[in-house]
Every structure is written in structure tokens, then in C-alpha cells.
Short mmCIF file of C-alpha atoms in Angstrom, two decimals:
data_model
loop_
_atom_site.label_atom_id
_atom_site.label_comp_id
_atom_site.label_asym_id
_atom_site.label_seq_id
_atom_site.Cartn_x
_atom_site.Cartn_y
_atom_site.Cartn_z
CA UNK A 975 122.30 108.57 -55.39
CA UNK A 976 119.54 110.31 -57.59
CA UNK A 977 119.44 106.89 -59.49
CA UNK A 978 118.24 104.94 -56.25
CA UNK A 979 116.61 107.70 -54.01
CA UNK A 980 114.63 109.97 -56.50
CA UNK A 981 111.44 108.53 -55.69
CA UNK A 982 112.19 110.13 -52.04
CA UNK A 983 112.84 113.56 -53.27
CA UNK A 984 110.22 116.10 -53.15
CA UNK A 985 107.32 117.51 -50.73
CA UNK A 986 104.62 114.80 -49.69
CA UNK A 987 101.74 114.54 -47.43
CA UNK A 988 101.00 111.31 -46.00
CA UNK A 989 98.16 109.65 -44.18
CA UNK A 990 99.62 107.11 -41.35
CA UNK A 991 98.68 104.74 -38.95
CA UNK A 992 100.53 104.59 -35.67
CA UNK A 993 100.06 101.62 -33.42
CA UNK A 994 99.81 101.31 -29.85
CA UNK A 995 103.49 100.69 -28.81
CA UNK A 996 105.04 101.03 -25.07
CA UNK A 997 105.32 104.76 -26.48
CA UNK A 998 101.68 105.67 -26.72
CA UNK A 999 98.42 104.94 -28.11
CA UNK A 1000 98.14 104.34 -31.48
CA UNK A 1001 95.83 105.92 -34.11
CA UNK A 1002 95.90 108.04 -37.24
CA UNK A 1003 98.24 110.47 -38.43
CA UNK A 1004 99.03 112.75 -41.12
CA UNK A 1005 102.30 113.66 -41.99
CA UNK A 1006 104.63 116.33 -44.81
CA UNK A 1007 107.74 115.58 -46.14
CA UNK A 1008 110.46 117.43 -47.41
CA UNK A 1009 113.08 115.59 -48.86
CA UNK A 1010 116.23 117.02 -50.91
CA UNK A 1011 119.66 115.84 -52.32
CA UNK A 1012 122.41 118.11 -50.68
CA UNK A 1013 125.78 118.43 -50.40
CA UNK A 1014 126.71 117.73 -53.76
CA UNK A 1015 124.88 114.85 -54.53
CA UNK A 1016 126.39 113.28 -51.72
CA UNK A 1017 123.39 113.39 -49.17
CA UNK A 1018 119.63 113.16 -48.71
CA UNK A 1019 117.85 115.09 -46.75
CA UNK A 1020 114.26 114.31 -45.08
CA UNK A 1021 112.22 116.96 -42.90
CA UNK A 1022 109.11 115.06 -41.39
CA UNK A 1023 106.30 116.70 -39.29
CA UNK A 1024 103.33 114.77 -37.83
CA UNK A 1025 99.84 116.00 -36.79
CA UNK A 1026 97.57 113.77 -34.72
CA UNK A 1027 94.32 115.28 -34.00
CA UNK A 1028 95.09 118.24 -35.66
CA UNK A 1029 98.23 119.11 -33.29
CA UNK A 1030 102.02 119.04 -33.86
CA UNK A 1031 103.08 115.30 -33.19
CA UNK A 1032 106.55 113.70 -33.65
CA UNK A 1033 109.07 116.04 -35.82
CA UNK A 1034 112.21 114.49 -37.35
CA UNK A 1035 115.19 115.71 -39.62
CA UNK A 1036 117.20 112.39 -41.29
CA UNK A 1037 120.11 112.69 -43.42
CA UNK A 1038 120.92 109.56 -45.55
CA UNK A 1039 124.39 109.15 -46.75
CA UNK A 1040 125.48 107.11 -49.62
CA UNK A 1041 128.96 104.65 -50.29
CA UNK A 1042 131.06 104.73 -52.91
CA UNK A 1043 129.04 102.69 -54.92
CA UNK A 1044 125.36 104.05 -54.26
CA UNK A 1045 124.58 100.73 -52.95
CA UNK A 1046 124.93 101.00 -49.26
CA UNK A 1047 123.61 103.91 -47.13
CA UNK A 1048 123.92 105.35 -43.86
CA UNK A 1049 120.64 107.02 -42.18
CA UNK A 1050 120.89 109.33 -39.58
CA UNK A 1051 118.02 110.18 -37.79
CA UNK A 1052 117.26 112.54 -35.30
CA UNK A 1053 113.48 113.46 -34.03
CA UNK A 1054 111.75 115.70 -31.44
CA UNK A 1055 111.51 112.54 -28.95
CA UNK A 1056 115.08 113.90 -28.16
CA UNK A 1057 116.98 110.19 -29.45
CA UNK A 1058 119.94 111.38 -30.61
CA UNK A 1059 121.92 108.51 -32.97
CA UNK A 1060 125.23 106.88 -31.16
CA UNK A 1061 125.94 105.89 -34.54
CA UNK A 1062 124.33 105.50 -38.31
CA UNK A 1063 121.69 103.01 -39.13
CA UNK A 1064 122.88 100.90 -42.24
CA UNK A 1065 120.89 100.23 -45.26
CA UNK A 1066 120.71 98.83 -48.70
CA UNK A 1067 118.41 99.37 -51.80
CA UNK A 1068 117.71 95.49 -52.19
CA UNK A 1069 116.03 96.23 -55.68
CA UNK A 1070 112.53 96.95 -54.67
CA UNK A 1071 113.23 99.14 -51.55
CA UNK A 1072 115.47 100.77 -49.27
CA UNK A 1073 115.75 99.24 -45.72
CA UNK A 1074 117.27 100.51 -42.78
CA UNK A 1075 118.10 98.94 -39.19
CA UNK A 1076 118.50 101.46 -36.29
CA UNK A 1077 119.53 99.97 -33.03
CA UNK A 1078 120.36 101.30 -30.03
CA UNK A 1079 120.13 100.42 -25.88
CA UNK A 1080 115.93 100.51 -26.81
CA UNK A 1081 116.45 98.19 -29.04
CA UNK A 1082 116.32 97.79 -32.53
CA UNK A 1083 114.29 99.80 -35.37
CA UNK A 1084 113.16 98.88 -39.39
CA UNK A 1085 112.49 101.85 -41.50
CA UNK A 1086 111.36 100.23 -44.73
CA UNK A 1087 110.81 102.56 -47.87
CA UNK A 1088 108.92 101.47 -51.02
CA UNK A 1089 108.50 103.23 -54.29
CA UNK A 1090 104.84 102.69 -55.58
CA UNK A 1091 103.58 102.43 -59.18
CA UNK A 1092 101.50 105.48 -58.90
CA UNK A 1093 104.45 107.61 -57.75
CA UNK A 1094 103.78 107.32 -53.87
CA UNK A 1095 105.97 105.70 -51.68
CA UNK A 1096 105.34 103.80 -48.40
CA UNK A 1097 107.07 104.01 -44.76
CA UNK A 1098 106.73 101.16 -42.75
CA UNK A 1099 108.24 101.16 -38.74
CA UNK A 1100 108.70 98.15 -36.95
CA UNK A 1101 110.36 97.56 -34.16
CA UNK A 1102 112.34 94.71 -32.26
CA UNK A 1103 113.17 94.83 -28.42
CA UNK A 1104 115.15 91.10 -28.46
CA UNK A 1105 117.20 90.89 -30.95
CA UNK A 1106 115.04 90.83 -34.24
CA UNK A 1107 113.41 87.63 -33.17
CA UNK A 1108 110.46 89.38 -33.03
CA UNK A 1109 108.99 92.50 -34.78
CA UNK A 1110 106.18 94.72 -33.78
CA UNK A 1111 104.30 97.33 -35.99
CA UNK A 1112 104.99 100.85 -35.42
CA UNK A 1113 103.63 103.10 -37.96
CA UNK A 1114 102.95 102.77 -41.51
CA UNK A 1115 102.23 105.56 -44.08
CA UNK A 1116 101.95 106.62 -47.70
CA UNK A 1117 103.09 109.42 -49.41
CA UNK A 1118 101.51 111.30 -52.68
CA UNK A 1119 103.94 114.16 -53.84
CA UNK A 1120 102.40 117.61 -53.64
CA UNK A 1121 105.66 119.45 -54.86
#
């Protein structure tokens, strides 16, 4: 898992750019990571807290489980918007990223996590409310390791 994932591990602060979804106005963000491999090397952990204007935004905790073969993942995302995960959003490392699909009766959500040359990584959120036929923008960040 440390193979694939290690450019996630660490503490980060990120500067983001939230659009203006049915959710709420758009605008920018700032954001700190902490992300850890736990139980046993079986398990990622991410702690994410957002400031907008200087105030306590969105808060998450996500746990990303790996399959047998470290090529498949399971995310498992919970945040202080109270959505609570009916089941696991699938992934796969397709070489150059990690990608995730989260869908539930809102709809359907793209996490999409890129390892940078200079040691950041990116986030980018998109959503889909028919199917994947369409996708909107949802937030976008990157992340420079500060620990």
C-alpha cells in the first residue's frame, strides 16, 4: 500500500478552490491534511479540515482500504456535512493517479488524486447528478507537505 499511496502520507496544507455547486457559493479555501498508514499496513488514513474566510469549513475523516493485490481500493469517507457512506467508494491507481467514484441517492462523486513532480499532490471533486453523463467541478486543491 506504501508502494502506491506514499505520496498521500504526511501533514499538508493546501490552497483550494470550491465552486458554486447546489451546496453553496463557491470561492477559496485552505485546507490541512493528515494522512497515515494504520492498521498494519492495511489502511490509510486522511484527517481534512477546511477554513474559508478564516473560519472552520467542511471537516472530513476517510479511511482507504486496499485488496489483496494493492491495486484496488476502497474509500470511505465520512465529513461534517453529516453523509454517512451506505457503502465504500471503489478505486484504482491507474498508473498516474488514484481515482475514486462515490455514489449515493445525491448522486455520484470523483475524488481524483495526483502525485506532482515537486512532491505536492492535487485533489480534484467533481460531481455527477445523472448518471456520469455529465460532470460538474466541485473543488480542486494542492497540497505541499509541511510534516
Amino acid at each position: 500500500m506504501q508502494d502506491t499511496l506514499g505520496f498521500l502520507i504526511g501533514r499538508w496544507s493546501g490552497e483550494e478552490q470550491i465552486a458554486t455547486t447546489r451546496w453553496g457559493q463557491g470561492g477559496p479555501a485552505t485546507a490541512e491534511v493528515d494522512a497515515r498508514i494504520e492498521l498494519g499496513g492495511k489502511s490509510l488514513v486522511i484527517d481534512y479540515r477546511e477554513q474559508r474566510d478564516g473560519k472552520p469549513a467542511l471537516q472530513a475523516h476517510a479511511v482507504i482500504a486496499a485488496g489483496p493485490e494493492h491495486d484496488r481500493f476502497e474509500l470511505f469517507w465520512f465529513d461534517s456535512y453529516g453523509f454517512v457512506p451506505s457503502a465504500p467508494a471503489p478505486g484504482h491507481w491507474d498508473g498516474k493517479r488514484l481515482v475514486f467514484l462515490r455514489s449515493s441517492p445525491r448522486g455520484q462523486t470523483r475524488h481524483v488524486y495526483t502525485p506532482n513532480d515537486d512532491g505536492s499532490y492535487t485533489l480534484a471533486l467533481e460531481s455527477s447528478f445523472d448518471g456520469g453523463v455529465q460532470w460538474e467541478a466541485v473543488m480542486s486543491g494542492t497540497y505541499r507537505r509541511i510534516a
